[in-house]
Short mmCIF file of C-alpha atoms in Angstrom, two decimals:
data_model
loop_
_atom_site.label_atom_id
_atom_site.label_comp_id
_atom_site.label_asym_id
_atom_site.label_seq_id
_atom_site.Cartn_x
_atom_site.Cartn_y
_atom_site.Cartn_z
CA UNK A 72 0.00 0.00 0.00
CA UNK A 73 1.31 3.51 -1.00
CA UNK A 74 1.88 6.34 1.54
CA UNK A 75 3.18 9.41 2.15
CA UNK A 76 6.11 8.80 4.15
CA UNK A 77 9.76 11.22 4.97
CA UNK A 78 12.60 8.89 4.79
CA UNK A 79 12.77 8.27 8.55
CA UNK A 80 9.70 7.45 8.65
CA UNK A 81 9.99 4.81 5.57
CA UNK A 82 13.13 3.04 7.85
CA UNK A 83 11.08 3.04 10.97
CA UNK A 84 8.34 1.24 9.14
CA UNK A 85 11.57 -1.58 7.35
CA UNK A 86 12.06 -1.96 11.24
CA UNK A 87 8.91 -3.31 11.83
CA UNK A 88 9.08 -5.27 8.84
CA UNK A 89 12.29 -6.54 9.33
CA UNK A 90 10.85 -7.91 12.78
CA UNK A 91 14.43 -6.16 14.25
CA UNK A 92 14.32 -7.08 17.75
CA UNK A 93 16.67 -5.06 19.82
CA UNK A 94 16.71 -0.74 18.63
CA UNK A 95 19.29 0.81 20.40
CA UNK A 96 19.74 4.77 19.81
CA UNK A 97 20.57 8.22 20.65
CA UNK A 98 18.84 10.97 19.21
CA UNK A 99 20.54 13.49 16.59
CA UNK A 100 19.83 15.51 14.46
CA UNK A 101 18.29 15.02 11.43
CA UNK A 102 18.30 11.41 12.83
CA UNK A 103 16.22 11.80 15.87
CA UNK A 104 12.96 11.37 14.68
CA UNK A 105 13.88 7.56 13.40
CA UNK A 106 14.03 6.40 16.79
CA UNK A 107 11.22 8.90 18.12
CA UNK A 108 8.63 6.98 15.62
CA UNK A 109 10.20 3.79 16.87
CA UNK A 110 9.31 4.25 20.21
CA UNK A 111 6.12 5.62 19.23
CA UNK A 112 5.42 2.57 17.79
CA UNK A 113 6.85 0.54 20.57
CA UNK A 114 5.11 2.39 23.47
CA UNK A 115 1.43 1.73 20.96
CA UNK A 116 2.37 -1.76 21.17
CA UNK A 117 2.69 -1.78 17.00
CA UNK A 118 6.18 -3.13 17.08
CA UNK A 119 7.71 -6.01 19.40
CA UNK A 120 10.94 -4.29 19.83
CA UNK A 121 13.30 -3.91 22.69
CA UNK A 122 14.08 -0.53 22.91
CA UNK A 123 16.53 0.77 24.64
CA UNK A 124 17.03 4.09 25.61
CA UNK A 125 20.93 4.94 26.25
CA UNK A 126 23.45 7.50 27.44
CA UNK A 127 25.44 7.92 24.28
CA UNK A 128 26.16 6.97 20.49
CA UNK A 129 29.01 5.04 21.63
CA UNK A 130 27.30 3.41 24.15
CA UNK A 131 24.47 2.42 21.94
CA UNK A 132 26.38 0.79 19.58
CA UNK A 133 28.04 -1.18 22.19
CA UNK A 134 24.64 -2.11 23.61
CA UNK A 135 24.04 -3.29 19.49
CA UNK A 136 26.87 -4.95 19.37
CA UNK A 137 25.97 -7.00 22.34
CA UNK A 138 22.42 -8.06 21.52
CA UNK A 139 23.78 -9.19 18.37
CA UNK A 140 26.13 -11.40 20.03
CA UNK A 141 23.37 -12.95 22.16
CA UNK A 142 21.79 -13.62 18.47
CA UNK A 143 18.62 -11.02 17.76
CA UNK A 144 18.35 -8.75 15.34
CA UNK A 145 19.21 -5.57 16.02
CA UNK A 146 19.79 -2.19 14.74
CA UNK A 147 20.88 1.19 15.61
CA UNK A 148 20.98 4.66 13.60
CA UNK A 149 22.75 7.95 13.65
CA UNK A 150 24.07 10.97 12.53
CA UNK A 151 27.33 13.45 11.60
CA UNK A 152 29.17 13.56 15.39
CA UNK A 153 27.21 10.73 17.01
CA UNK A 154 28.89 8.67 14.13
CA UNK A 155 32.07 9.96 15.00
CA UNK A 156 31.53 8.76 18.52
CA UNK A 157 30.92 5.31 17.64
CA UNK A 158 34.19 4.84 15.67
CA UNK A 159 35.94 3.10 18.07
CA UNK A 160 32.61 0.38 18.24
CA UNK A 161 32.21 0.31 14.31
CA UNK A 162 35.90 -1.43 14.43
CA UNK A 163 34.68 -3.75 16.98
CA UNK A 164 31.14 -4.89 15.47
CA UNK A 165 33.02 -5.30 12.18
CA UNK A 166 35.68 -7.14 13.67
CA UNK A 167 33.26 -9.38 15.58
CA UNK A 168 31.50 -10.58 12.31
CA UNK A 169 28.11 -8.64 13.81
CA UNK A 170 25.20 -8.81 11.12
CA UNK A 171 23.83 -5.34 12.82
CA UNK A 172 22.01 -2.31 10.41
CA UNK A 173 22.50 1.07 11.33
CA UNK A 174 20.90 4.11 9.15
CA UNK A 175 23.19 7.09 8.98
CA UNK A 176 21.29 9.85 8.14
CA UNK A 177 24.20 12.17 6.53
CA UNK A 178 25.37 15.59 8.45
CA UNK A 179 28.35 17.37 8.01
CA UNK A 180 30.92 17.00 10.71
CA UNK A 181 32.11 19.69 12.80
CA UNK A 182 33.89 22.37 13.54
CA UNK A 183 32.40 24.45 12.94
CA UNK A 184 28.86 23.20 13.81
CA UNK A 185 26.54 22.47 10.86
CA UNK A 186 23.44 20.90 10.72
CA UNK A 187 23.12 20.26 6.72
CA UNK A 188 24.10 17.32 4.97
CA UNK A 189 27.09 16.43 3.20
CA UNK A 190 28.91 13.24 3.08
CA UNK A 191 32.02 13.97 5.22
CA UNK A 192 30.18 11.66 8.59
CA UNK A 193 30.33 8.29 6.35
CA UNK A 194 33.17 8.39 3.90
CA UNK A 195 35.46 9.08 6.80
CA UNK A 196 33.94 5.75 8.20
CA UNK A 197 34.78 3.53 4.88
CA UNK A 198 37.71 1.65 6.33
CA UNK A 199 35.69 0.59 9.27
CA UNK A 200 35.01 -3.04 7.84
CA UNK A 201 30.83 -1.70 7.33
CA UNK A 202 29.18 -2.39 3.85
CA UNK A 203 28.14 1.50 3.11
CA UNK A 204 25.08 1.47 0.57
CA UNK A 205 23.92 5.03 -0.16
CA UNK A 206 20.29 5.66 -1.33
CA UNK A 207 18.38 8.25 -3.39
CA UNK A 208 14.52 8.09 -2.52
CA UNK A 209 12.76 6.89 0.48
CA UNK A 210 11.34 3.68 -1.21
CA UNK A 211 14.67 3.08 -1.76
CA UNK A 212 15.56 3.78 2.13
CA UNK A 213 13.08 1.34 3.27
CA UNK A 214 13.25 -1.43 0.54
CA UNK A 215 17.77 -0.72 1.28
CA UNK A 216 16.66 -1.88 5.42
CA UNK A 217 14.89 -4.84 4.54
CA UNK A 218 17.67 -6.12 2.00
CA UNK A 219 20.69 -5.09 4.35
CA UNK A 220 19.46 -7.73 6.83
CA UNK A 221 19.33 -10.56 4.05
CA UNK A 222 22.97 -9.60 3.39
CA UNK A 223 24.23 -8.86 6.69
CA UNK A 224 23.08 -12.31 8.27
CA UNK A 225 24.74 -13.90 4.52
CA UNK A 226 28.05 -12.08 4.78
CA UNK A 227 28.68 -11.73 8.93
CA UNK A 228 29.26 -8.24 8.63
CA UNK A 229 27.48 -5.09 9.62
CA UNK A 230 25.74 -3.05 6.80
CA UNK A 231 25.65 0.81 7.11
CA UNK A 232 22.27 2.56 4.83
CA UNK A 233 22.90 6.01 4.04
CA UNK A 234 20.40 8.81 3.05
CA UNK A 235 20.87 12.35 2.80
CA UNK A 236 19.97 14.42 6.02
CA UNK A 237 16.64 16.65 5.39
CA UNK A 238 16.54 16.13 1.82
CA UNK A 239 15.14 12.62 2.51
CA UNK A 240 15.33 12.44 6.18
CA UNK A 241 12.47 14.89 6.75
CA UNK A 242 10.89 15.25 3.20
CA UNK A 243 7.35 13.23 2.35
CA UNK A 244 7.65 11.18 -0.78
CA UNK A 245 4.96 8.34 -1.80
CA UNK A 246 6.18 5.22 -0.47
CA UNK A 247 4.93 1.58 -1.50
CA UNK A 248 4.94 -0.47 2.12
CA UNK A 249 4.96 -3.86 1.66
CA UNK A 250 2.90 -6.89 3.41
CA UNK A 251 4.53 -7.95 6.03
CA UNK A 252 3.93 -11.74 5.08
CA UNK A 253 5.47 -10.71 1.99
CA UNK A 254 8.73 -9.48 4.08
CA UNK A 255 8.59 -12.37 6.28
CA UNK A 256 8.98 -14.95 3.36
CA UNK A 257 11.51 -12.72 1.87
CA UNK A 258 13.59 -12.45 5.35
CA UNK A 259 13.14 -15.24 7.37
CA UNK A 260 14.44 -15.09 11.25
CA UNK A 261 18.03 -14.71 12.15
CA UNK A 262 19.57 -18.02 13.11
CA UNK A 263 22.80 -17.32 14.57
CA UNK A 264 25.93 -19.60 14.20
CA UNK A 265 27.29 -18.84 17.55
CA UNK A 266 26.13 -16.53 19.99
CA UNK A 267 26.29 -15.65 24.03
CA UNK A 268 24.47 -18.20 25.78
CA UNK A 269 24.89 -19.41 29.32
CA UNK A 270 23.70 -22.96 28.17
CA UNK A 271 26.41 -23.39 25.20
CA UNK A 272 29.40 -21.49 25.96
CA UNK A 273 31.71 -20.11 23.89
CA UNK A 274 34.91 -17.58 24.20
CA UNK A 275 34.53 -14.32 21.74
CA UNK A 276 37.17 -12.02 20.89
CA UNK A 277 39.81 -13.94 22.63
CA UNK A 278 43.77 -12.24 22.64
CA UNK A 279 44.69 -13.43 18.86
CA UNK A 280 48.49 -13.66 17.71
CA UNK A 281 49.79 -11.94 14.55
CA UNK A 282 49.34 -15.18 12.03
CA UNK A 283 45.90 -15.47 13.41
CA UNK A 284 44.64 -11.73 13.54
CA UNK A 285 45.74 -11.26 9.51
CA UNK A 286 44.14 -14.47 8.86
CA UNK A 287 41.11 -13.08 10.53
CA UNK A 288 41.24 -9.13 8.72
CA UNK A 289 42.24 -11.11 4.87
CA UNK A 290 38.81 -13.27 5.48
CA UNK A 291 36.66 -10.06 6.50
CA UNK A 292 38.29 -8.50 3.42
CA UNK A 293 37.28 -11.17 1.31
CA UNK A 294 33.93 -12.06 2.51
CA UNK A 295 33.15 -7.96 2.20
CA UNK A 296 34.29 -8.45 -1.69
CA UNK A 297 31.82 -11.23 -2.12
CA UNK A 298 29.22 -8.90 -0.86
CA UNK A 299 28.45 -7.37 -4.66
CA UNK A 300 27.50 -10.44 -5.89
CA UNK A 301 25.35 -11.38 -2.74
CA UNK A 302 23.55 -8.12 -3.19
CA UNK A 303 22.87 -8.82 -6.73
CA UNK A 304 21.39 -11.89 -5.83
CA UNK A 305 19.38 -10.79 -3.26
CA UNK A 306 18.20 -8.17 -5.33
CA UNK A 307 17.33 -10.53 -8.31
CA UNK A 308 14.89 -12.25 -5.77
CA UNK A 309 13.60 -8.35 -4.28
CA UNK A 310 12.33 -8.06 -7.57
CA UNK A 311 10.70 -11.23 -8.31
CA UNK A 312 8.43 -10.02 -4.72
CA UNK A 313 8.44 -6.67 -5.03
CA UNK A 314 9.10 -5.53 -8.26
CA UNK A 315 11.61 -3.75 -7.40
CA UNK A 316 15.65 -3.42 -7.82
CA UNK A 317 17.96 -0.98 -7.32
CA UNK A 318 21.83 -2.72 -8.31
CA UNK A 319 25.18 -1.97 -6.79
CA UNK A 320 25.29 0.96 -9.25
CA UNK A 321 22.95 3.07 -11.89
CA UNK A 322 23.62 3.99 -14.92
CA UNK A 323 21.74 6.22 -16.96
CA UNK A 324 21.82 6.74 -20.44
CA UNK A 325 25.78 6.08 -20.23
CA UNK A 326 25.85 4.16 -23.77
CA UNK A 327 26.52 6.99 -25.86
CA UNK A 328 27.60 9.58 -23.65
CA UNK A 329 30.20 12.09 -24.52
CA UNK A 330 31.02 12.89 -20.94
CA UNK A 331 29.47 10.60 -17.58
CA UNK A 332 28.77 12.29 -13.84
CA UNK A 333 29.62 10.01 -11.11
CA UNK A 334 27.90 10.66 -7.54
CA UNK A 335 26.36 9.32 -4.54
CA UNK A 336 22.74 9.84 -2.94
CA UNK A 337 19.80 11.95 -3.03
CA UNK A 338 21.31 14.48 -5.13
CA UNK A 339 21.64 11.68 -8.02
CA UNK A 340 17.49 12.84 -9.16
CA UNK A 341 18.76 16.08 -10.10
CA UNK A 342 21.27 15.27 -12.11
CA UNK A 343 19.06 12.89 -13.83
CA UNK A 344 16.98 15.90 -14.75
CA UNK A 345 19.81 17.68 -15.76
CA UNK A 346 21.19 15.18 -18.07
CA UNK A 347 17.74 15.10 -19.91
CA UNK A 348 17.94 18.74 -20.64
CA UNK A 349 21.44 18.66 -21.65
CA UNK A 350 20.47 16.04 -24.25
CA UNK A 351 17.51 18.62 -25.14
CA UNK A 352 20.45 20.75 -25.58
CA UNK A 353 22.09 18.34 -27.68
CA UNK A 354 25.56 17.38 -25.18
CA UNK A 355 25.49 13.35 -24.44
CA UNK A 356 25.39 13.18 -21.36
CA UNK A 357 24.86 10.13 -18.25
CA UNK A 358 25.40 9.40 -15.07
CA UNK A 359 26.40 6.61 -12.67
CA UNK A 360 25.02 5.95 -9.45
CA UNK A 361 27.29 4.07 -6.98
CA UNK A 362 24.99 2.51 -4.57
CA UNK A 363 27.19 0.15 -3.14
CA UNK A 364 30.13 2.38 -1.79
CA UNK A 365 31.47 -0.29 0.64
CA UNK A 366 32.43 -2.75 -1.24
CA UNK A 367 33.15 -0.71 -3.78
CA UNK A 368 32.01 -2.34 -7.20
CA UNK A 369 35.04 -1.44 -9.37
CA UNK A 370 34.89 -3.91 -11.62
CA UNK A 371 31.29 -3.30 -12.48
CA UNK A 372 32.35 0.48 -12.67
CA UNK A 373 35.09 0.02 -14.76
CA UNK A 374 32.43 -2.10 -17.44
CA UNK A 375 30.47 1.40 -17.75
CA UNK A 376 33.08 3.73 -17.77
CA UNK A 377 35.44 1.83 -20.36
CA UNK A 378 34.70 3.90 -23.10
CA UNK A 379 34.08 7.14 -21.77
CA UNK A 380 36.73 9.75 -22.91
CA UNK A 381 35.30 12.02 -19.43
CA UNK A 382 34.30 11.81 -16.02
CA UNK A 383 33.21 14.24 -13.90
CA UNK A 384 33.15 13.42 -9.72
CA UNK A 385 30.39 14.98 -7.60
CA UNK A 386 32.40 15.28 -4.12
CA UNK A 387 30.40 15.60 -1.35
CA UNK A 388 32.96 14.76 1.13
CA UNK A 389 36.65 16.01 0.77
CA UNK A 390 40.14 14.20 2.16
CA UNK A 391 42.43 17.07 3.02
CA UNK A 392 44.97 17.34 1.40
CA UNK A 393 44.13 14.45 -1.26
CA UNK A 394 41.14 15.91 -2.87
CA UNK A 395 37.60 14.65 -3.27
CA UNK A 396 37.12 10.92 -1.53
CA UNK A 397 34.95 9.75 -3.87
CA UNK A 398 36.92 10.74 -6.61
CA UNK A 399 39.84 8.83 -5.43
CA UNK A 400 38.08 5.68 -4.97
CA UNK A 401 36.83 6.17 -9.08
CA UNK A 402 40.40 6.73 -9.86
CA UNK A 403 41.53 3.76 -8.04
CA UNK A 404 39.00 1.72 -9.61
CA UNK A 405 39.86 3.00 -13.42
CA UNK A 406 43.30 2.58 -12.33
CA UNK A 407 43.62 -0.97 -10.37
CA UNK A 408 43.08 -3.70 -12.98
CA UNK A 409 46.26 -5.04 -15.05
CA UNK A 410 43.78 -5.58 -17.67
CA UNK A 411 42.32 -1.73 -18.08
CA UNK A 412 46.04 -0.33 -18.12
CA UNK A 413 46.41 -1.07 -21.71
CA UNK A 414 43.63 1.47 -22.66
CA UNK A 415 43.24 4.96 -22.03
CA UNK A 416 41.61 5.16 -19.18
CA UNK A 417 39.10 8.45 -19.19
CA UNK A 418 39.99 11.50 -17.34
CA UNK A 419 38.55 12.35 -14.48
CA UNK A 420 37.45 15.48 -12.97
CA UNK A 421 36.89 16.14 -9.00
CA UNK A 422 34.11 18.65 -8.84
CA UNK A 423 33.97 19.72 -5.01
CA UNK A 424 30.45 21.07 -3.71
CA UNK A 425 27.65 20.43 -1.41
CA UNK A 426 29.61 20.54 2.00
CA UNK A 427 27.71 21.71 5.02
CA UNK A 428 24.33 21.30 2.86
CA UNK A 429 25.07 23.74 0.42
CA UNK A 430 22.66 23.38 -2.11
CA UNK A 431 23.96 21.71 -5.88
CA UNK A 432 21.18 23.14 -8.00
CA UNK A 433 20.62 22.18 -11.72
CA UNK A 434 22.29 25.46 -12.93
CA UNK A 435 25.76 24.57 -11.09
CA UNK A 436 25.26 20.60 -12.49
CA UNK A 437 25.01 21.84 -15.73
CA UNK A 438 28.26 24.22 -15.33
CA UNK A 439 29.91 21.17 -14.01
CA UNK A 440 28.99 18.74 -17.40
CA UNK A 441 29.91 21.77 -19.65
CA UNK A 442 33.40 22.57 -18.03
CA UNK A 443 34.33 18.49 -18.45
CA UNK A 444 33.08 18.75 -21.64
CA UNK A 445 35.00 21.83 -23.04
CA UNK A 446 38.16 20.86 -21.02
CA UNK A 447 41.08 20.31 -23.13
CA UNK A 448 43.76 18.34 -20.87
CA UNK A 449 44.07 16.86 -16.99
CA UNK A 450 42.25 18.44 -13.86
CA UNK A 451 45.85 19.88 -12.06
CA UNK A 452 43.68 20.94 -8.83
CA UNK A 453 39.95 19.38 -7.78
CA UNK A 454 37.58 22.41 -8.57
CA UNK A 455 35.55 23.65 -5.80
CA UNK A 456 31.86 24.60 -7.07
CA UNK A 457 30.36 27.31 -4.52
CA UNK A 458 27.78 28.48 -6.06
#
């Protein structure tokens, strides 16, 4: 049934759904009211969750962490500084093989204080050992929840959603819930391999030597690399229920383009709309969608962009000092593969912008296709778009 639903709203609903048994949370904004209509919900007696009110973000993703070792379901979500907070724990639930879901609802990260969204809160979380999957409408928010515990419980790692703060977070789009029965058969309950219980004891996170500890981190590594296929799989089945699929990436009208945007998130809609009137215009242009950040589907990247002669990098997030994150990991990508070396590999443009929620309109998306386009050699310096 379709209804009008802001993107927290949509993942408090997939929590339901999901049957997630343990919420652990601390409010932030623009994350707050996720938890707020999860406790609504809870205190109505619409949703048979635990939920646990806590002291801190740290603390509540230890207090994740550790209902997921007793074997439940559980799930967390956050924002900007409260994700900061938790890095020390996002090391540990990784590390511990923990199938928990958190929703990061994106925020720039102080100083100075800012409550807009950019991507600076998650990309500086990508070598945490989470799965990052970013998402561009609330369907997609709530569909992402229910699909991130299929491959979380598959893969033994924890799965981080991601959704722009305010631009979905608090904005009403029509959303198509689905039956629950329909959810159930699609997500059956967790059965965990091992987990703390007084009747069947087992030692967790025991001292490990050297040999053993690399053995441990190359096996996370390559389970997390497996994870693109698993999604794709799970995904082929989404859509036999729900007619629906989203993929590990988007492209759009890529074939025949003369120049290809690549970006994460929300702000992915608009450039759809500004690569139809470009091609009113008459420029070719397309755009990519990564989806699937962490693991990040190179291969399948490298497939779309083989032929491109340009490619320009929405950067919401910026490494000082190295330039745009995102754009690094697209370099890296064209880059990486002994194979792709003997072409000529496209060039690729770091377009700064959107930090602290500064807004990318369509005007400043088509300055940024036009400038790749007219370009005549290699980006020396990323180029920071301000207005």
């Amino acid at each position: 049934m379709k209804e009008l639903l802001t993107g927290n709203e949509a993942v408090a609903r997939g929590i339901g759904l999901a049957r997630v048994e343990v919420v652990s949370a601390y409010p932030i904004t623009p994350q707050t009211s996720v938890v707020e209509e999860v406790a609504k919900l809870c205190a109505a007696g619409k949703l048979k969750t635990r939920y646990i009110r806590i002291e801190s973000e740290h603390s509540s993703m230890a207090c994740t962490a550790a209902a997921s070792m007793t074997g439940v379901r559980a799930f967390t979500a956050t924002s900007s500084q409260g994700l900061a907070y938790m890095h020390e724990m996002l090391h540990w639930a990784s590390g511990s093989r923990l199938p928990i879901v958190m929703v990061n609802v994106n925020r720039a990260l102080g100083a100075p204080w800012n409550l807009w969204s950019d991507h600076s809160d998650s990309l500086s979380q990508r070598d945490t050992g989470w799965l990052q999957l970013y998402c561009h409408t609330n369907q997609e928010c709530l569909d992402t929840l229910i699909q991130a515990f299929r491959l979380a419980e598959t893969v033994l790692l924890p799965v981080m959603i991601v959704m722009d703060g305010f631009i979905l977070s608090h904005t009403m789009e029509p959303v198509d819930v689905p039956r629950p029965e329909d959810v159930d058969a699609f997500l059956p309950p967790y059965e965990a391999r091992y987990r703390l219980d007084p009747r069947e004891p087992h030692v967790f996170n025991i001292l490990a030597d050297s040999r053993d500890f690399m053995r441990m981190r190359r096996q996370a590594h390559e389970d997390m690399n497996r994870a693109v296929e698993l999604l794709e799989d799970i995904e082929l089945e989404f859509q036999n229920t729900f007619s629906r699929s989203y993929g590990v990436l988007e492209a759009y009208l890529t074939e025949d383009a003369e120049v290809v945007l690549v970006g994460l998130g929300a702000t992915c809609g608009t450039v759809k709309d500004v690569v139809d009137e470009l091609r009113r215009q008459g420029f070719k242009a397309g755009l990519v969608r990564i989806r699937m950040f962490r693991p990040f589907p190179a291969r399948k990247l490298r497939e779309i962009l083989l032929n491109q002669k340009k490619v320009a990098v929405l950067d919401q997030a910026v490494s000082m000092g190295a330039g745009g994150t995102l754009s690094q990991e697209v370099k890296q990508a064209l880059f990486d593969d002994p194979h792709f070396r003997t072409r000529e590999a496209p060039l690729v443009f770091s377009f700064i912008t959107g930090l602290g929620g500064l807004d990318i309109t369509p005007e400043m998306l088509e300055r940024i296709f036009k400038e790749t386009i007219h370009a005549s050699g290699p980006q020396e310096e990323p180029c920071w778009m301000e207005d």
